[in-house]
Amino acid sequence: MLPKSQPLTILGIETSCDDTAVAIVRYEKNTINILANTLSSQITLHSGYGGIIPNLAAREHIKNILPVLKNTLREARLSPKEINAIAVTQGPGLIPALLIGTTVARTLSWLWKKPLIGIHHIEGHIYANFIGNPQHATRNTQPTFPLLALVVSGGHTQLILMRKHFDYKIIGETQDDAAGEAFDKVARILGLGYPGGPVISHEAAQQPVVVQFSQSVILPRPMLNSPDSNFSFSGLKTAVLYTVQKFREKNRLAENVPLPKEYIRAVCAEFQQATIDVLVKKTIKTAKKFSVKTVILAGGVSANTELRVQLGSAISQFVPSAIYHLSPIALSTDNAAMIASAGAFRFVQMSPKEKEQTKENWHALKTHADLTLASH
Ligand code: KG4
Ligand code: ZN
């Protein structure tokens, strides 16, 4: 149980990758409501390069963060005086990008004399599922413990067991590429641009399917039957590369000639299904093993409609006692409301001494590119 708390207003800042995001949430009676959630995306800038260029991302964060902050305060109709604390993504992520967010957060903490809380990016993705605006119809209740979170993003693929708030045990994780990274690399192989997830899921959903192509594209399900809860996606990506190379050779298509649309759809559908098969099977197995009450789907790849649907059906079929929680799509990919949500829950459970210490974080807070997820 969390201690009772006065309502709290928390400002969140997230700049770990290519989104400059600022949000304000209100914590009241164990529930988070979003007052404003603003984001400036750099996708069009980076898509031309096929991935994120860290220094370019930092330059854009510098340009955008103060206007985004101003808009967020305006949208929430709040003045800095009404903010109780600031939460910021401390890591992991791209260091030039993270430093912009943490430097702005430290400056505001010093200037406004507010407590400052450093948040792990993955912790933020998990706490997106504790945001409870009534319009988010997928969940009516808060997740209950023990819970299992499948976190799938561009940098992480992990199964995390939580027996209580801020108690993290990594039960399984990818041995190589993250699931989102595989989506991005496969999109590059197919000439579909960056980021790969949305475009692959869009292509995979197109009809009609050309049977001749779908029957010829068969990809592996790496580690599907391994006894642990780990994953591997790098072999799957390589299998896509070889499959496409063979197709080009057989059909005498040079590297610079675009692949037929119908063939691209068949590869996207099979790659997406192979990824979903392993994610779902390992999640169900782990959920059963630990008799969890809740399964959370979090991180950018959780925006994938097929994954959302297929994990939901598997949970109702194989672990019917568990409740399935997933965020609205806007809160699945990177945003600052999730960072503010984690910050609010963290602040509430701090002792008076710990709360006092957060006032020193304007100079003490460190930024870590490879921060590990620690229990608090
Ligand atoms: O959490 P996120 O926004 O940023 C990181 O923390 O990495 O996740 C970004 C990842 C990218 O790899 C992107 O391709 C993937 O999430 N993604 C998707 C979808 N939307 C975004 N993957 C599959 N299907 C989607 N609809
Ligand atoms: Zn993320």
mmCIF file of C-alpha atoms and ligand atoms in Angstrom:
data_model
loop_
_atom_site.group_PDB
_atom_site.id
_atom_site.type_symbol
_atom_site.label_atom_id
_atom_site.label_comp_id
_atom_site.label_asym_id
_atom_site.label_seq_id
_atom_site.Cartn_x
_atom_site.Cartn_y
_atom_site.Cartn_z
ATOM 1 C CA MET A 1 0.000 0.000 0.000
ATOM 2 C CA LEU A 2 1.220 3.488 -0.795
ATOM 3 C CA PRO A 3 1.147 6.138 1.911
ATOM 4 C CA LYS A 4 -1.734 8.623 1.741
ATOM 5 C CA SER A 5 -0.700 11.820 0.004
ATOM 6 C CA GLN A 6 -1.984 15.274 -0.719
ATOM 7 C CA PRO A 7 -2.652 15.795 -4.434
ATOM 8 C CA LEU A 8 0.634 16.323 -6.260
ATOM 9 C CA THR A 9 1.392 18.091 -9.533
ATOM 10 C CA ILE A 10 4.437 16.691 -11.319
ATOM 11 C CA LEU A 11 6.263 18.032 -14.372
ATOM 12 C CA GLY A 12 7.913 15.309 -16.503
ATOM 13 C CA ILE A 13 10.683 15.728 -19.077
ATOM 14 C CA GLU A 14 11.817 13.062 -21.591
ATOM 15 C CA THR A 15 14.587 13.533 -24.191
ATOM 16 C CA SER A 16 16.311 10.123 -24.278
ATOM 17 C CA CYS A 17 15.944 9.613 -28.020
ATOM 18 C CA ASP A 18 14.206 11.589 -30.782
ATOM 19 C CA ASP A 19 11.167 13.040 -28.985
ATOM 20 C CA THR A 20 11.316 16.284 -27.016
ATOM 21 C CA ALA A 21 8.526 15.654 -24.521
ATOM 22 C CA VAL A 22 7.179 17.573 -21.528
ATOM 23 C CA ALA A 23 4.041 16.711 -19.524
ATOM 24 C CA ILE A 24 2.245 17.685 -16.348
ATOM 25 C CA VAL A 25 0.260 15.098 -14.392
ATOM 26 C CA ARG A 26 -1.788 15.266 -11.199
ATOM 27 C CA TYR A 27 -1.508 12.457 -8.653
ATOM 28 C CA GLU A 28 -4.561 12.142 -6.458
ATOM 29 C CA LYS A 29 -5.949 9.185 -4.509
ATOM 30 C CA ASN A 30 -3.511 6.733 -6.072
ATOM 31 C CA THR A 31 -4.469 7.785 -9.612
ATOM 32 C CA ILE A 32 -2.651 9.789 -12.260
ATOM 33 C CA ASN A 33 -4.490 12.215 -14.519
ATOM 34 C CA ILE A 34 -2.793 14.009 -17.392
ATOM 35 C CA LEU A 35 -3.129 17.813 -17.342
ATOM 36 C CA ALA A 36 -0.942 18.360 -20.424
ATOM 37 C CA ASN A 37 1.210 16.076 -22.556
ATOM 38 C CA THR A 38 3.238 17.776 -25.290
ATOM 39 C CA LEU A 39 5.737 16.353 -27.702
ATOM 40 C CA SER A 40 7.891 17.509 -30.590
ATOM 41 C CA SER A 41 8.912 14.559 -32.779
ATOM 42 C CA GLN A 42 12.077 14.473 -34.899
ATOM 43 C CA ILE A 43 11.040 11.466 -36.995
ATOM 44 C CA THR A 44 10.987 13.288 -40.346
ATOM 45 C CA LEU A 45 14.468 14.665 -39.712
ATOM 46 C CA HIS A 46 16.040 11.290 -38.842
ATOM 47 C CA SER A 47 14.095 9.147 -41.315
ATOM 48 C CA GLY A 48 16.286 10.462 -44.142
ATOM 49 C CA TYR A 49 19.311 8.881 -42.397
ATOM 50 C CA GLY A 50 17.623 5.517 -41.664
ATOM 51 C CA GLY A 51 18.149 5.941 -37.899
ATOM 52 C CA ILE A 52 18.812 8.455 -35.128
ATOM 53 C CA ILE A 53 21.894 10.685 -35.355
ATOM 54 C CA PRO A 54 22.648 11.529 -31.676
ATOM 55 C CA ASN A 55 24.151 15.013 -32.189
ATOM 56 C CA LEU A 56 21.376 16.011 -34.547
ATOM 57 C CA ALA A 57 18.838 14.813 -31.956
ATOM 58 C CA ALA A 58 20.551 16.953 -29.285
ATOM 59 C CA ARG A 59 20.499 20.020 -31.506
ATOM 60 C CA GLU A 60 16.753 19.582 -32.094
ATOM 61 C CA HIS A 61 16.094 19.024 -28.363
ATOM 62 C CA ILE A 62 17.912 22.306 -27.608
ATOM 63 C CA LYS A 63 15.786 24.110 -30.171
ATOM 64 C CA ASN A 64 12.481 22.616 -29.041
ATOM 65 C CA ILE A 65 12.568 22.026 -25.311
ATOM 66 C CA LEU A 66 11.738 25.520 -24.048
ATOM 67 C CA PRO A 67 8.838 26.084 -26.487
ATOM 68 C CA VAL A 68 7.499 22.597 -25.596
ATOM 69 C CA LEU A 69 7.803 23.433 -21.883
ATOM 70 C CA LYS A 70 6.002 26.736 -22.381
ATOM 71 C CA ASN A 71 3.164 25.072 -24.329
ATOM 72 C CA THR A 72 2.776 22.396 -21.675
ATOM 73 C CA LEU A 73 2.436 24.940 -18.850
ATOM 74 C CA ARG A 74 -0.007 26.935 -20.949
ATOM 75 C CA GLU A 75 -2.110 23.855 -21.826
ATOM 76 C CA ALA A 76 -2.257 22.795 -18.160
ATOM 77 C CA ARG A 77 -3.057 26.429 -17.191
ATOM 78 C CA LEU A 78 -0.454 26.256 -14.457
ATOM 79 C CA SER A 79 2.335 28.506 -13.266
ATOM 80 C CA PRO A 80 5.650 27.063 -12.013
ATOM 81 C CA LYS A 81 4.501 27.850 -8.440
ATOM 82 C CA GLU A 82 1.854 25.131 -8.710
ATOM 83 C CA ILE A 83 4.329 22.368 -9.643
ATOM 84 C CA ASN A 84 5.304 20.181 -6.667
ATOM 85 C CA ALA A 85 8.212 18.270 -8.240
ATOM 86 C CA ILE A 86 10.071 17.626 -11.493
ATOM 87 C CA ALA A 87 10.780 14.160 -12.921
ATOM 88 C CA VAL A 88 13.266 13.604 -15.738
ATOM 89 C CA THR A 89 14.586 10.643 -17.742
ATOM 90 C CA GLN A 90 18.065 10.086 -16.369
ATOM 91 C CA GLY A 91 18.907 7.158 -18.712
ATOM 92 C CA PRO A 92 19.328 4.908 -20.557
ATOM 93 C CA GLY A 93 19.453 6.569 -23.962
ATOM 94 C CA LEU A 94 21.627 8.705 -26.199
ATOM 95 C CA ILE A 95 23.872 10.803 -23.977
ATOM 96 C CA PRO A 96 23.797 14.034 -26.059
ATOM 97 C CA ALA A 97 19.991 13.801 -26.117
ATOM 98 C CA LEU A 98 19.554 12.859 -22.432
ATOM 99 C CA LEU A 99 21.816 15.724 -21.329
ATOM 100 C CA ILE A 100 19.447 18.338 -22.756
ATOM 101 C CA GLY A 101 16.518 17.031 -20.693
ATOM 102 C CA THR A 102 18.505 16.563 -17.504
ATOM 103 C CA THR A 103 20.188 19.966 -17.816
ATOM 104 C CA VAL A 104 16.861 21.741 -18.317
ATOM 105 C CA ALA A 105 15.311 19.765 -15.424
ATOM 106 C CA ARG A 106 18.245 20.601 -13.113
ATOM 107 C CA THR A 107 18.070 24.268 -14.060
ATOM 108 C CA LEU A 108 14.318 24.412 -13.373
ATOM 109 C CA SER A 109 14.760 22.555 -10.082
ATOM 110 C CA TRP A 110 17.354 25.119 -8.965
ATOM 111 C CA LEU A 111 15.451 28.126 -10.275
ATOM 112 C CA TRP A 112 11.996 27.086 -9.015
ATOM 113 C CA LYS A 113 13.365 25.390 -5.845
ATOM 114 C CA LYS A 114 11.552 22.124 -6.605
ATOM 115 C CA PRO A 115 12.435 18.510 -5.796
ATOM 116 C CA LEU A 116 14.003 16.670 -8.754
ATOM 117 C CA ILE A 117 13.540 12.930 -9.362
ATOM 118 C CA GLY A 118 15.603 10.909 -11.887
ATOM 119 C CA ILE A 119 13.596 8.232 -13.692
ATOM 120 C CA HIS A 120 14.768 5.155 -15.619
ATOM 121 C CA HIS A 121 13.256 5.244 -19.126
ATOM 122 C CA ILE A 122 11.886 1.681 -18.832
ATOM 123 C CA GLU A 123 10.401 2.487 -15.423
ATOM 124 C CA GLY A 124 8.567 5.285 -17.251
ATOM 125 C CA HIS A 125 7.193 2.890 -19.890
ATOM 126 C CA ILE A 126 5.884 0.612 -17.126
ATOM 127 C CA TYR A 127 4.283 3.514 -15.216
ATOM 128 C CA ALA A 128 2.457 4.657 -18.384
ATOM 129 C CA ASN A 129 0.111 1.830 -17.385
ATOM 130 C CA PHE A 130 -0.681 3.530 -14.069
ATOM 131 C CA ILE A 131 -2.122 6.598 -15.805
ATOM 132 C CA GLY A 132 -5.845 6.472 -15.315
ATOM 133 C CA ASN A 133 -7.672 9.175 -17.238
ATOM 134 C CA PRO A 134 -11.254 7.967 -17.565
ATOM 135 C CA GLN A 135 -11.187 8.284 -21.369
ATOM 136 C CA HIS A 136 -8.574 5.536 -21.559
ATOM 137 C CA ALA A 137 -11.074 2.744 -21.895
ATOM 138 C CA THR A 138 -8.638 -0.165 -21.997
ATOM 139 C CA ARG A 139 -8.243 -0.158 -18.227
ATOM 140 C CA ASN A 140 -10.624 0.662 -15.441
ATOM 141 C CA THR A 141 -8.421 -0.360 -12.569
ATOM 142 C CA GLN A 142 -4.832 0.091 -11.496
ATOM 143 C CA PRO A 143 -2.520 -2.861 -12.189
ATOM 144 C CA THR A 144 -2.237 -5.124 -9.134
ATOM 145 C CA PHE A 145 0.847 -6.988 -7.913
ATOM 146 C CA PRO A 146 2.540 -9.324 -8.593
ATOM 147 C CA LEU A 147 2.693 -8.116 -12.163
ATOM 148 C CA LEU A 148 4.682 -9.076 -15.215
ATOM 149 C CA ALA A 149 5.647 -6.328 -17.672
ATOM 150 C CA LEU A 150 6.640 -7.171 -21.232
ATOM 151 C CA VAL A 151 8.673 -4.098 -22.195
ATOM 152 C CA VAL A 152 9.364 -3.925 -25.923
ATOM 153 C CA SER A 153 11.045 -0.809 -27.306
ATOM 154 C CA GLY A 154 13.771 0.269 -29.708
ATOM 155 C CA GLY A 155 16.471 -0.423 -27.106
ATOM 156 C CA HIS A 156 14.943 -3.030 -24.776
ATOM 157 C CA THR A 157 13.043 -6.317 -24.769
ATOM 158 C CA GLN A 158 12.531 -7.507 -21.222
ATOM 159 C CA LEU A 159 10.138 -9.472 -19.053
ATOM 160 C CA ILE A 160 10.113 -7.718 -15.670
ATOM 161 C CA LEU A 161 8.451 -9.109 -12.549
ATOM 162 C CA MET A 162 7.222 -6.588 -9.960
ATOM 163 C CA ARG A 163 5.984 -7.801 -6.566
ATOM 164 C CA LYS A 164 5.376 -4.212 -5.424
ATOM 165 C CA HIS A 165 5.962 -0.649 -6.617
ATOM 166 C CA PHE A 166 9.573 -0.013 -7.763
ATOM 167 C CA ASP A 167 10.607 -3.621 -7.154
ATOM 168 C CA TYR A 168 12.045 -4.914 -10.432
ATOM 169 C CA LYS A 169 13.292 -8.397 -11.240
ATOM 170 C CA ILE A 170 14.356 -9.006 -14.830
ATOM 171 C CA ILE A 171 13.206 -12.549 -15.583
ATOM 172 C CA GLY A 172 14.185 -12.567 -19.234
ATOM 173 C CA GLU A 173 15.594 -10.289 -21.897
ATOM 174 C CA THR A 174 16.940 -10.217 -25.402
ATOM 175 C CA GLN A 175 20.346 -11.744 -25.920
ATOM 176 C CA ASP A 176 21.079 -9.424 -28.852
ATOM 177 C CA ASP A 177 18.786 -6.968 -30.714
ATOM 178 C CA ALA A 178 15.667 -5.451 -29.162
ATOM 179 C CA ALA A 179 12.327 -6.200 -30.857
ATOM 180 C CA GLY A 180 11.918 -2.570 -32.004
ATOM 181 C CA GLU A 181 15.471 -2.575 -33.348
ATOM 182 C CA ALA A 182 14.591 -5.675 -35.421
ATOM 183 C CA PHE A 183 11.509 -3.882 -36.817
ATOM 184 C CA ASP A 184 13.732 -0.912 -37.731
ATOM 185 C CA LYS A 185 16.459 -3.060 -39.357
ATOM 186 C CA VAL A 186 13.967 -5.169 -41.334
ATOM 187 C CA ALA A 187 12.321 -1.973 -42.608
ATOM 188 C CA ARG A 188 15.725 -0.810 -43.785
ATOM 189 C CA ILE A 189 16.336 -4.128 -45.627
ATOM 190 C CA LEU A 190 12.972 -3.694 -47.365
ATOM 191 C CA GLY A 191 13.624 -0.017 -48.183
ATOM 192 C CA LEU A 192 10.746 1.179 -46.008
ATOM 193 C CA GLY A 193 12.512 3.942 -44.033
ATOM 194 C CA TYR A 194 12.625 4.750 -40.304
ATOM 195 C CA PRO A 195 11.032 3.960 -37.859
ATOM 196 C CA GLY A 196 10.212 0.439 -39.010
ATOM 197 C CA GLY A 197 7.454 -0.574 -36.582
ATOM 198 C CA PRO A 198 4.546 1.544 -37.857
ATOM 199 C CA VAL A 199 5.298 0.938 -41.554
ATOM 200 C CA ILE A 200 5.825 -2.836 -41.135
ATOM 201 C CA SER A 201 2.565 -3.224 -39.207
ATOM 202 C CA HIS A 202 0.782 -1.148 -41.860
ATOM 203 C CA GLU A 203 2.190 -3.260 -44.720
ATOM 204 C CA ALA A 204 1.473 -6.512 -42.877
ATOM 205 C CA ALA A 205 -2.197 -5.551 -42.581
ATOM 206 C CA GLN A 206 -2.687 -4.911 -46.337
ATOM 207 C CA GLN A 207 -4.971 -7.193 -48.337
ATOM 208 C CA PRO A 208 -5.216 -9.206 -50.490
ATOM 209 C CA VAL A 209 -2.339 -11.496 -49.630
ATOM 210 C CA VAL A 210 -0.610 -13.072 -52.641
ATOM 211 C CA VAL A 211 -0.515 -16.744 -51.635
ATOM 212 C CA GLN A 212 2.480 -17.514 -53.828
ATOM 213 C CA PHE A 213 4.553 -14.962 -51.866
ATOM 214 C CA SER A 214 3.213 -15.702 -48.395
ATOM 215 C CA GLN A 215 3.918 -19.436 -48.853
ATOM 216 C CA SER A 216 7.477 -18.788 -49.960
ATOM 217 C CA VAL A 217 8.410 -16.526 -47.039
ATOM 218 C CA ILE A 218 8.955 -18.675 -43.949
ATOM 219 C CA LEU A 219 11.002 -17.216 -41.103
ATOM 220 C CA PRO A 220 12.343 -18.785 -37.879
ATOM 221 C CA ARG A 221 10.918 -18.152 -34.371
ATOM 222 C CA PRO A 222 14.226 -17.822 -32.443
ATOM 223 C CA MET A 223 14.270 -19.266 -28.889
ATOM 224 C CA LEU A 224 10.546 -20.080 -29.097
ATOM 225 C CA ASN A 225 11.013 -23.305 -27.152
ATOM 226 C CA SER A 226 14.041 -22.442 -25.018
ATOM 227 C CA PRO A 227 13.413 -23.256 -21.325
ATOM 228 C CA ASP A 228 14.214 -19.681 -20.150
ATOM 229 C CA SER A 229 12.338 -16.386 -20.618
ATOM 230 C CA ASN A 230 14.913 -14.851 -22.952
ATOM 231 C CA PHE A 231 14.601 -13.649 -26.528
ATOM 232 C CA SER A 232 16.799 -13.236 -29.611
ATOM 233 C CA PHE A 233 15.934 -11.164 -32.671
ATOM 234 C CA SER A 234 19.223 -10.735 -34.490
ATOM 235 C CA GLY A 235 18.958 -14.138 -36.279
ATOM 236 C CA LEU A 236 15.425 -13.304 -37.375
ATOM 237 C CA LYS A 237 16.629 -10.059 -38.955
ATOM 238 C CA THR A 238 19.466 -11.945 -40.727
ATOM 239 C CA ALA A 239 16.947 -14.534 -41.956
ATOM 240 C CA VAL A 240 14.947 -11.680 -43.521
ATOM 241 C CA LEU A 241 18.114 -10.395 -45.198
ATOM 242 C CA TYR A 242 18.951 -13.830 -46.716
ATOM 243 C CA THR A 243 15.337 -14.451 -47.771
ATOM 244 C CA VAL A 244 15.238 -11.128 -49.615
ATOM 245 C CA GLN A 245 18.666 -11.719 -51.193
ATOM 246 C CA LYS A 246 17.524 -15.148 -52.509
ATOM 247 C CA PHE A 247 14.340 -13.592 -53.876
ATOM 248 C CA ARG A 248 16.363 -10.962 -55.718
ATOM 249 C CA GLU A 249 18.724 -13.602 -57.173
ATOM 250 C CA LYS A 250 15.870 -15.874 -58.266
ATOM 251 C CA ASN A 251 13.979 -13.016 -59.900
ATOM 252 C CA ARG A 252 17.094 -11.267 -61.228
ATOM 253 C CA LEU A 253 16.333 -8.062 -59.333
ATOM 254 C CA ALA A 254 19.343 -5.805 -58.796
ATOM 255 C CA GLU A 255 19.878 -4.207 -55.324
ATOM 256 C CA ASN A 256 18.649 -0.835 -56.526
ATOM 257 C CA VAL A 257 15.383 -2.195 -57.992
ATOM 258 C CA PRO A 258 12.441 -1.913 -55.565
ATOM 259 C CA LEU A 259 10.904 -5.202 -54.419
ATOM 260 C CA PRO A 260 7.323 -5.953 -55.556
ATOM 261 C CA LYS A 261 4.759 -4.426 -53.149
ATOM 262 C CA GLU A 262 3.025 -7.764 -52.584
ATOM 263 C CA TYR A 263 6.335 -9.434 -51.715
ATOM 264 C CA ILE A 264 7.158 -6.686 -49.186
ATOM 265 C CA ARG A 265 3.749 -7.255 -47.555
ATOM 266 C CA ALA A 266 4.384 -11.001 -47.296
ATOM 267 C CA VAL A 267 7.794 -10.436 -45.631
ATOM 268 C CA CYS A 268 6.323 -7.845 -43.236
ATOM 269 C CA ALA A 269 3.441 -10.136 -42.241
ATOM 270 C CA GLU A 270 5.697 -13.147 -41.621
ATOM 271 C CA PHE A 271 8.359 -11.115 -39.763
ATOM 272 C CA GLN A 272 5.737 -9.454 -37.557
ATOM 273 C CA GLN A 273 4.085 -12.820 -36.812
ATOM 274 C CA ALA A 274 7.425 -14.482 -35.989
ATOM 275 C CA THR A 275 8.197 -11.666 -33.524
ATOM 276 C CA ILE A 276 4.735 -11.809 -31.956
ATOM 277 C CA ASP A 277 4.869 -15.622 -31.625
ATOM 278 C CA VAL A 278 7.996 -15.523 -29.454
ATOM 279 C CA LEU A 279 6.923 -12.475 -27.437
ATOM 280 C CA VAL A 280 3.504 -13.990 -26.656
ATOM 281 C CA LYS A 281 4.729 -17.513 -25.883
ATOM 282 C CA LYS A 282 7.484 -16.365 -23.488
ATOM 283 C CA THR A 283 5.166 -13.871 -21.775
ATOM 284 C CA ILE A 284 2.458 -16.484 -21.170
ATOM 285 C CA LYS A 285 4.972 -19.033 -19.881
ATOM 286 C CA THR A 286 6.498 -16.502 -17.471
ATOM 287 C CA ALA A 287 3.111 -15.166 -16.319
ATOM 288 C CA LYS A 288 2.026 -18.728 -15.448
ATOM 289 C CA LYS A 289 5.303 -19.534 -13.686
ATOM 290 C CA PHE A 290 4.979 -16.559 -11.313
ATOM 291 C CA SER A 291 1.159 -16.690 -10.993
ATOM 292 C CA VAL A 292 0.926 -12.970 -11.707
ATOM 293 C CA LYS A 293 -2.282 -10.983 -11.247
ATOM 294 C CA THR A 294 -1.527 -8.500 -14.037
ATOM 295 C CA VAL A 295 0.297 -8.561 -17.364
ATOM 296 C CA ILE A 296 1.437 -5.176 -18.678
ATOM 297 C CA LEU A 297 2.444 -4.539 -22.283
ATOM 298 C CA ALA A 298 4.721 -1.477 -22.540
ATOM 299 C CA GLY A 299 7.242 0.313 -24.786
ATOM 300 C CA GLY A 300 7.100 1.575 -28.378
ATOM 301 C CA VAL A 301 6.488 -1.857 -29.948
ATOM 302 C CA SER A 302 3.361 -2.163 -27.797
ATOM 303 C CA ALA A 303 1.811 0.284 -30.282
ATOM 304 C CA ASN A 304 1.628 -2.721 -32.645
ATOM 305 C CA THR A 305 -2.042 -3.607 -33.096
ATOM 306 C CA GLU A 306 -1.488 -7.313 -33.834
ATOM 307 C CA LEU A 307 0.731 -7.710 -30.767
ATOM 308 C CA ARG A 308 -1.865 -5.948 -28.584
ATOM 309 C CA VAL A 309 -4.649 -8.214 -29.865
ATOM 310 C CA GLN A 310 -2.759 -11.514 -29.918
ATOM 311 C CA LEU A 311 -1.249 -11.073 -26.436
ATOM 312 C CA GLY A 312 -4.735 -10.194 -25.138
ATOM 313 C CA SER A 313 -6.284 -13.362 -26.619
ATOM 314 C CA ALA A 314 -3.467 -15.555 -25.308
ATOM 315 C CA ILE A 315 -3.862 -14.111 -21.794
ATOM 316 C CA SER A 316 -7.620 -14.752 -21.743
ATOM 317 C CA GLN A 317 -7.045 -18.278 -23.012
ATOM 318 C CA PHE A 318 -4.014 -19.414 -21.008
ATOM 319 C CA VAL A 319 -3.849 -17.159 -17.909
ATOM 320 C CA PRO A 320 -7.503 -16.120 -17.507
ATOM 321 C CA SER A 321 -6.997 -15.031 -13.890
ATOM 322 C CA ALA A 322 -4.556 -12.282 -14.966
ATOM 323 C CA ILE A 323 -5.722 -8.800 -15.965
ATOM 324 C CA TYR A 324 -4.214 -7.386 -19.136
ATOM 325 C CA HIS A 325 -3.130 -3.733 -19.043
ATOM 326 C CA LEU A 326 -1.974 -1.703 -21.989
ATOM 327 C CA SER A 327 -1.686 2.025 -22.571
ATOM 328 C CA PRO A 328 -3.411 4.020 -25.279
ATOM 329 C CA ILE A 329 -1.052 4.137 -28.303
ATOM 330 C CA ALA A 330 0.000 7.757 -27.601
ATOM 331 C CA LEU A 331 1.343 6.625 -24.207
ATOM 332 C CA SER A 332 2.985 3.441 -25.562
ATOM 333 C CA THR A 333 5.703 5.214 -27.550
ATOM 334 C CA ASP A 334 8.017 7.725 -25.855
ATOM 335 C CA ASN A 335 6.262 10.544 -23.971
ATOM 336 C CA ALA A 336 6.787 12.591 -20.809
ATOM 337 C CA ALA A 337 3.508 11.730 -19.040
ATOM 338 C CA MET A 338 4.938 8.270 -18.299
ATOM 339 C CA ILE A 339 8.034 9.872 -16.725
ATOM 340 C CA ALA A 340 5.863 12.211 -14.631
ATOM 341 C CA SER A 341 3.685 9.232 -13.605
ATOM 342 C CA ALA A 342 6.708 7.252 -12.370
ATOM 343 C CA GLY A 343 7.990 10.420 -10.655
ATOM 344 C CA ALA A 344 4.687 10.924 -8.829
ATOM 345 C CA PHE A 345 4.566 7.333 -7.516
ATOM 346 C CA ARG A 346 8.240 7.576 -6.505
ATOM 347 C CA PHE A 347 7.744 10.852 -4.646
ATOM 348 C CA VAL A 348 4.710 9.556 -2.747
ATOM 349 C CA GLN A 349 6.559 6.566 -1.344
ATOM 350 C CA MET A 350 9.664 8.544 -0.247
ATOM 351 C CA SER A 351 10.447 9.181 3.412
ATOM 352 C CA PRO A 352 10.578 12.857 4.525
ATOM 353 C CA LYS A 353 14.398 12.596 4.510
ATOM 354 C CA GLU A 354 14.459 11.231 0.951
ATOM 355 C CA LYS A 355 12.086 13.995 -0.155
ATOM 356 C CA GLU A 356 14.454 16.552 1.351
ATOM 357 C CA GLN A 357 17.377 14.992 -0.560
ATOM 358 C CA THR A 358 15.588 15.398 -3.914
ATOM 359 C CA LYS A 359 15.993 19.165 -3.429
ATOM 360 C CA GLU A 360 19.756 18.646 -3.824
ATOM 361 C CA ASN A 361 19.371 16.868 -7.141
ATOM 362 C CA TRP A 362 19.736 20.091 -9.135
ATOM 363 C CA HIS A 363 23.474 19.499 -8.741
ATOM 364 C CA ALA A 364 23.605 15.813 -7.678
ATOM 365 C CA LEU A 365 21.593 14.174 -10.484
ATOM 366 C CA LYS A 366 23.735 12.137 -12.879
ATOM 367 C CA THR A 367 22.896 11.308 -16.501
ATOM 368 C CA HIS A 368 23.661 7.701 -17.551
ATOM 369 C CA ALA A 369 23.606 6.393 -21.138
ATOM 370 C CA ASP A 370 23.398 2.794 -19.861
ATOM 371 C CA LEU A 371 21.594 3.189 -16.547
ATOM 372 C CA THR A 372 20.450 -0.148 -15.110
ATOM 373 C CA LEU A 373 16.942 -0.652 -13.768
ATOM 374 C CA ALA A 374 17.333 -0.669 -9.989
ATOM 375 C CA SER A 375 14.658 -1.363 -7.395
ATOM 376 C CA HIS A 376 13.917 1.479 -4.967
HETATM 377 O O1 KG4 B 1 9.712 3.187 -26.692
HETATM 378 P P1 KG4 B 1 10.032 3.806 -27.997
HETATM 379 O O2 KG4 B 1 9.127 4.886 -28.513
HETATM 380 O O3 KG4 B 1 11.501 4.365 -27.975
HETATM 381 C C1 KG4 B 1 12.526 3.632 -27.323
HETATM 382 O O4 KG4 B 1 12.547 3.657 -26.070
HETATM 383 O O5 KG4 B 1 13.261 2.944 -28.049
HETATM 384 O O6 KG4 B 1 10.115 2.626 -29.061
HETATM 385 C C2 KG4 B 1 10.493 2.879 -30.376
HETATM 386 C C3 KG4 B 1 10.427 1.567 -31.141
HETATM 387 C C4 KG4 B 1 10.978 1.700 -32.555
HETATM 388 O O7 KG4 B 1 11.897 0.648 -32.767
HETATM 389 C C5 KG4 B 1 9.737 1.555 -33.418
HETATM 390 O O8 KG4 B 1 9.994 0.936 -34.677
HETATM 391 C C6 KG4 B 1 8.840 0.688 -32.555
HETATM 392 O O9 KG4 B 1 9.055 1.151 -31.253
HETATM 393 N N1 KG4 B 1 7.423 0.824 -32.893
HETATM 394 C C7 KG4 B 1 6.676 -0.209 -33.340
HETATM 395 C C8 KG4 B 1 5.403 0.343 -33.660
HETATM 396 N N2 KG4 B 1 5.425 1.679 -33.362
HETATM 397 C C9 KG4 B 1 6.680 1.959 -32.893
HETATM 398 N N3 KG4 B 1 6.978 -1.502 -33.513
HETATM 399 C C10 KG4 B 1 6.015 -2.293 -34.022
HETATM 400 N N4 KG4 B 1 4.783 -1.863 -34.364
HETATM 401 C C11 KG4 B 1 4.435 -0.555 -34.200
HETATM 402 N N5 KG4 B 1 3.220 -0.143 -34.543
HETATM 403 ZN ZN ZN B 2 10.982 4.240 -25.025
#
